């Protein structure tokens, strides 16, 4: 009954403990699953082989370049980009199936509401209460080649939002959260330095961190998520501070 085909692209490295949930959620709706693995040393590739034979082992050039490599391998009408720590809930699975059964799809891209789940709670406020552009027409789309926080640039047209949730199990535990935060802060600093952005000093780095906490915890009502909402607001504030400290050190040649 489908009028449109779907490629699903996935980049992995050492995700054996989380990738099964991801693959189970997408296998019933994918016409092809494309996996790019950047050197897993656990069972990630073996698990992926249960769902697809379209697996490539690559180096790691950064998030943007790696996702563009995966997009280049896609052959279907539409592309869904998903991470190994994410999974479609039932409502979003059904919405996607119904979408692909339509004769004509007017939008050229869709945002997927995030259901960030960590420390035993699915967050509904703060920075987690947002939608990410992950579903788009393949032809004419491309990724920015940023080291981190890459974005897809779809072909020009309307962008809509798909019902349901893209469940995001972002941290295995608090230690893993700290590792990811420090990695993203440093990658963000290097990206800004490469693009010529200025830090304007350590004082402004502190003010940016304070503003980040206020924006997430107060303006975006992160306090409604209880103690986990407070932890996340503090985490984002720390990441922003570290990112601009890293940029300042790169400017001074002292990194």
PDB file of N, CA and C in Angstrom, residues 167-216:
ATOM      1  N   UNK A 167      11.953   8.528  21.132  1.00  0.00           N
ATOM      2  CA  UNK A 167      12.499   8.306  22.465  1.00  0.00           C
ATOM      3  C   UNK A 167      14.020   8.383  22.418  1.00  0.00           C
ATOM      4  N   UNK A 168      14.603   9.144  23.333  1.00  0.00           N
ATOM      5  CA  UNK A 168      16.050   9.379  23.326  1.00  0.00           C
ATOM      6  C   UNK A 168      16.622   9.007  24.684  1.00  0.00           C
ATOM      7  N   UNK A 169      17.317   7.860  24.735  1.00  0.00           N
ATOM      8  CA  UNK A 169      17.940   7.389  25.970  1.00  0.00           C
ATOM      9  C   UNK A 169      19.372   7.921  25.998  1.00  0.00           C
ATOM     10  N   UNK A 170      19.485   9.189  26.340  1.00  0.00           N
ATOM     11  CA  UNK A 170      20.708   9.936  26.066  1.00  0.00           C
ATOM     12  C   UNK A 170      21.914   9.508  26.901  1.00  0.00           C
ATOM     13  N   UNK A 171      21.699   9.092  28.176  1.00  0.00           N
ATOM     14  CA  UNK A 171      22.815   8.707  29.044  1.00  0.00           C
ATOM     15  C   UNK A 171      22.623   7.294  29.565  1.00  0.00           C
ATOM     16  N   UNK A 172      23.687   6.527  29.562  1.00  0.00           N
ATOM     17  CA  UNK A 172      23.635   5.212  30.207  1.00  0.00           C
ATOM     18  C   UNK A 172      23.578   5.383  31.725  1.00  0.00           C
ATOM     19  N   UNK A 173      24.375   6.328  32.235  1.00  0.00           N
ATOM     20  CA  UNK A 173      24.419   6.655  33.662  1.00  0.00           C
ATOM     21  C   UNK A 173      25.033   8.044  33.781  1.00  0.00           C
ATOM     22  N   UNK A 174      25.195   8.527  34.999  1.00  0.00           N
ATOM     23  CA  UNK A 174      25.679   9.894  35.183  1.00  0.00           C
ATOM     24  C   UNK A 174      27.109  10.070  34.665  1.00  0.00           C
ATOM     25  N   UNK A 175      27.931   9.037  34.867  1.00  0.00           N
ATOM     26  CA  UNK A 175      29.304   9.125  34.363  1.00  0.00           C
ATOM     27  C   UNK A 175      29.349   9.245  32.852  1.00  0.00           C
ATOM     28  N   UNK A 176      28.499   8.481  32.171  1.00  0.00           N
ATOM     29  CA  UNK A 176      28.426   8.583  30.716  1.00  0.00           C
ATOM     30  C   UNK A 176      27.946   9.962  30.300  1.00  0.00           C
ATOM     31  N   UNK A 177      27.014  10.533  31.079  1.00  0.00           N
ATOM     32  CA  UNK A 177      26.559  11.882  30.777  1.00  0.00           C
ATOM     33  C   UNK A 177      27.677  12.906  30.876  1.00  0.00           C
ATOM     34  N   UNK A 178      28.537  12.745  31.867  1.00  0.00           N
ATOM     35  CA  UNK A 178      29.670  13.657  32.013  1.00  0.00           C
ATOM     36  C   UNK A 178      30.635  13.523  30.836  1.00  0.00           C
ATOM     37  N   UNK A 179      30.870  12.284  30.391  1.00  0.00           N
ATOM     38  CA  UNK A 179      31.760  12.059  29.251  1.00  0.00           C
ATOM     39  C   UNK A 179      31.221  12.738  27.991  1.00  0.00           C
ATOM     40  N   UNK A 180      29.922  12.541  27.727  1.00  0.00           N
ATOM     41  CA  UNK A 180      29.327  13.140  26.540  1.00  0.00           C
ATOM     42  C   UNK A 180      29.362  14.659  26.609  1.00  0.00           C
ATOM     43  N   UNK A 181      29.086  15.207  27.782  1.00  0.00           N
ATOM     44  CA  UNK A 181      29.058  16.662  27.932  1.00  0.00           C
ATOM     45  C   UNK A 181      30.426  17.270  27.650  1.00  0.00           C
ATOM     46  N   UNK A 182      31.471  16.658  28.185  1.00  0.00           N
ATOM     47  CA  UNK A 182      32.816  17.193  27.965  1.00  0.00           C
ATOM     48  C   UNK A 182      33.228  17.045  26.500  1.00  0.00           C
ATOM     49  N   UNK A 183      32.849  15.920  25.877  1.00  0.00           N
ATOM     50  CA  UNK A 183      33.179  15.720  24.465  1.00  0.00           C
ATOM     51  C   UNK A 183      32.500  16.767  23.589  1.00  0.00           C
ATOM     52  N   UNK A 184      31.207  16.994  23.818  1.00  0.00           N
ATOM     53  CA  UNK A 184      30.475  17.955  23.001  1.00  0.00           C
ATOM     54  C   UNK A 184      30.968  19.377  23.227  1.00  0.00           C
ATOM     55  N   UNK A 185      31.347  19.710  24.465  1.00  0.00           N
ATOM     56  CA  UNK A 185      31.864  21.050  24.743  1.00  0.00           C
ATOM     57  C   UNK A 185      33.156  21.302  23.968  1.00  0.00           C
ATOM     58  N   UNK A 186      34.062  20.329  23.972  1.00  0.00           N
ATOM     59  CA  UNK A 186      35.343  20.496  23.279  1.00  0.00           C
ATOM     60  C   UNK A 186      35.157  20.505  21.767  1.00  0.00           C
ATOM     61  N   UNK A 187      34.310  19.619  21.247  1.00  0.00           N
ATOM     62  CA  UNK A 187      34.036  19.634  19.811  1.00  0.00           C
ATOM     63  C   UNK A 187      33.386  20.946  19.393  1.00  0.00           C
ATOM     64  N   UNK A 188      32.486  21.462  20.237  1.00  0.00           N
ATOM     65  CA  UNK A 188      31.843  22.736  19.942  1.00  0.00           C
ATOM     66  C   UNK A 188      32.840  23.878  19.935  1.00  0.00           C
ATOM     67  N   UNK A 189      33.796  23.858  20.871  1.00  0.00           N
ATOM     68  CA  UNK A 189      34.835  24.887  20.909  1.00  0.00           C
ATOM     69  C   UNK A 189      35.672  24.862  19.639  1.00  0.00           C
ATOM     70  N   UNK A 190      36.046  23.679  19.197  1.00  0.00           N
ATOM     71  CA  UNK A 190      36.860  23.567  17.980  1.00  0.00           C
ATOM     72  C   UNK A 190      36.073  23.985  16.742  1.00  0.00           C
ATOM     73  N   UNK A 191      34.782  23.674  16.715  1.00  0.00           N
ATOM     74  CA  UNK A 191      33.957  24.089  15.584  1.00  0.00           C
ATOM     75  C   UNK A 191      33.868  25.607  15.517  1.00  0.00           C
ATOM     76  N   UNK A 192      33.617  26.242  16.650  1.00  0.00           N
ATOM     77  CA  UNK A 192      33.524  27.709  16.685  1.00  0.00           C
ATOM     78  C   UNK A 192      34.856  28.342  16.284  1.00  0.00           C
ATOM     79  N   UNK A 193      35.962  27.757  16.759  1.00  0.00           N
ATOM     80  CA  UNK A 193      37.282  28.303  16.416  1.00  0.00           C
ATOM     81  C   UNK A 193      37.537  28.193  14.919  1.00  0.00           C
ATOM     82  N   UNK A 194      37.176  27.067  14.341  1.00  0.00           N
ATOM     83  CA  UNK A 194      37.351  26.875  12.898  1.00  0.00           C
ATOM     84  C   UNK A 194      36.525  27.882  12.096  1.00  0.00           C
ATOM     85  N   UNK A 195      35.352  28.229  12.612  1.00  0.00           N
ATOM     86  CA  UNK A 195      34.474  29.160  11.907  1.00  0.00           C
ATOM     87  C   UNK A 195      34.778  30.623  12.215  1.00  0.00           C
ATOM     88  N   UNK A 196      35.777  30.870  13.065  1.00  0.00           N
ATOM     89  CA  UNK A 196      36.185  32.239  13.346  1.00  0.00           C
ATOM     90  C   UNK A 196      35.363  32.948  14.402  1.00  0.00           C
ATOM     91  N   UNK A 197      34.573  32.213  15.171  1.00  0.00           N
ATOM     92  CA  UNK A 197      33.777  32.837  16.226  1.00  0.00           C
ATOM     93  C   UNK A 197      34.678  33.179  17.400  1.00  0.00           C
ATOM     94  N   UNK A 198      34.390  34.302  18.097  1.00  0.00           N
ATOM     95  CA  UNK A 198      35.217  34.763  19.200  1.00  0.00           C
ATOM     96  C   UNK A 198      34.559  34.463  20.541  1.00  0.00           C
ATOM     97  N   UNK A 199      35.378  34.231  21.556  1.00  0.00           N
ATOM     98  CA  UNK A 199      34.859  33.926  22.890  1.00  0.00           C
ATOM     99  C   UNK A 199      34.499  35.180  23.667  1.00  0.00           C
ATOM    100  N   UNK A 200      35.226  36.291  23.407  1.00  0.00           N
ATOM    101  CA  UNK A 200      35.053  37.564  24.117  1.00  0.00           C
ATOM    102  C   UNK A 200      35.313  37.425  25.613  1.00  0.00           C
ATOM    103  N   UNK A 201      36.183  36.506  25.978  1.00  0.00           N
ATOM    104  CA  UNK A 201      36.681  36.450  27.348  1.00  0.00           C
ATOM    105  C   UNK A 201      35.963  35.484  28.261  1.00  0.00           C
ATOM    106  N   UNK A 202      36.613  35.213  29.411  1.00  0.00           N
ATOM    107  CA  UNK A 202      36.088  34.243  30.362  1.00  0.00           C
ATOM    108  C   UNK A 202      34.867  34.773  31.112  1.00  0.00           C
ATOM    109  N   UNK A 203      34.811  36.092  31.307  1.00  0.00           N
ATOM    110  CA  UNK A 203      33.653  36.668  31.981  1.00  0.00           C
ATOM    111  C   UNK A 203      32.368  36.414  31.215  1.00  0.00           C
ATOM    112  N   UNK A 204      32.435  36.570  29.900  1.00  0.00           N
ATOM    113  CA  UNK A 204      31.251  36.314  29.085  1.00  0.00           C
ATOM    114  C   UNK A 204      30.920  34.822  29.061  1.00  0.00           C
ATOM    115  N   UNK A 205      31.938  33.962  29.157  1.00  0.00           N
ATOM    116  CA  UNK A 205      31.683  32.517  29.239  1.00  0.00           C
ATOM    117  C   UNK A 205      30.839  32.203  30.470  1.00  0.00           C
ATOM    118  N   UNK A 206      31.154  32.851  31.590  1.00  0.00           N
ATOM    119  CA  UNK A 206      30.378  32.657  32.814  1.00  0.00           C
ATOM    120  C   UNK A 206      28.958  33.179  32.646  1.00  0.00           C
ATOM    121  N   UNK A 207      28.815  34.365  32.045  1.00  0.00           N
ATOM    122  CA  UNK A 207      27.479  34.935  31.841  1.00  0.00           C
ATOM    123  C   UNK A 207      26.646  34.058  30.914  1.00  0.00           C
ATOM    124  N   UNK A 208      27.273  33.482  29.894  1.00  0.00           N
ATOM    125  CA  UNK A 208      26.556  32.574  28.987  1.00  0.00           C
ATOM    126  C   UNK A 208      26.025  31.361  29.752  1.00  0.00           C
ATOM    127  N   UNK A 209      26.845  30.833  30.665  1.00  0.00           N
ATOM    128  CA  UNK A 209      26.424  29.680  31.453  1.00  0.00           C
ATOM    129  C   UNK A 209      25.236  30.027  32.341  1.00  0.00           C
ATOM    130  N   UNK A 210      25.294  31.198  32.989  1.00  0.00           N
ATOM    131  CA  UNK A 210      24.188  31.630  33.852  1.00  0.00           C
ATOM    132  C   UNK A 210      22.916  31.804  33.031  1.00  0.00           C
ATOM    133  N   UNK A 211      23.045  32.429  31.860  1.00  0.00           N
ATOM    134  CA  UNK A 211      21.884  32.624  30.994  1.00  0.00           C
ATOM    135  C   UNK A 211      21.309  31.286  30.527  1.00  0.00           C
ATOM    136  N   UNK A 212      22.182  30.333  30.194  1.00  0.00           N
ATOM    137  CA  UNK A 212      21.723  29.017  29.760  1.00  0.00           C
ATOM    138  C   UNK A 212      20.885  28.355  30.841  1.00  0.00           C
ATOM    139  N   UNK A 213      21.361  28.406  32.085  1.00  0.00           N
ATOM    140  CA  UNK A 213      20.591  27.810  33.186  1.00  0.00           C
ATOM    141  C   UNK A 213      19.245  28.510  33.341  1.00  0.00           C
ATOM    142  N   UNK A 214      19.240  29.836  33.324  1.00  0.00           N
ATOM    143  CA  UNK A 214      17.993  30.599  33.487  1.00  0.00           C
ATOM    144  C   UNK A 214      17.019  30.294  32.356  1.00  0.00           C
ATOM    145  N   UNK A 215      17.537  30.234  31.133  1.00  0.00           N
ATOM    146  CA  UNK A 215      16.692  29.988  29.969  1.00  0.00           C
ATOM    147  C   UNK A 215      16.042  28.596  30.042  1.00  0.00           C
ATOM    148  N   UNK A 216      16.829  27.582  30.401  1.00  0.00           N
ATOM    149  CA  UNK A 216      16.311  26.209  30.414  1.00  0.00           C
ATOM    150  C   UNK A 216      15.453  25.941  31.650  1.00  0.00           C
TER     151      UNK A 216
END
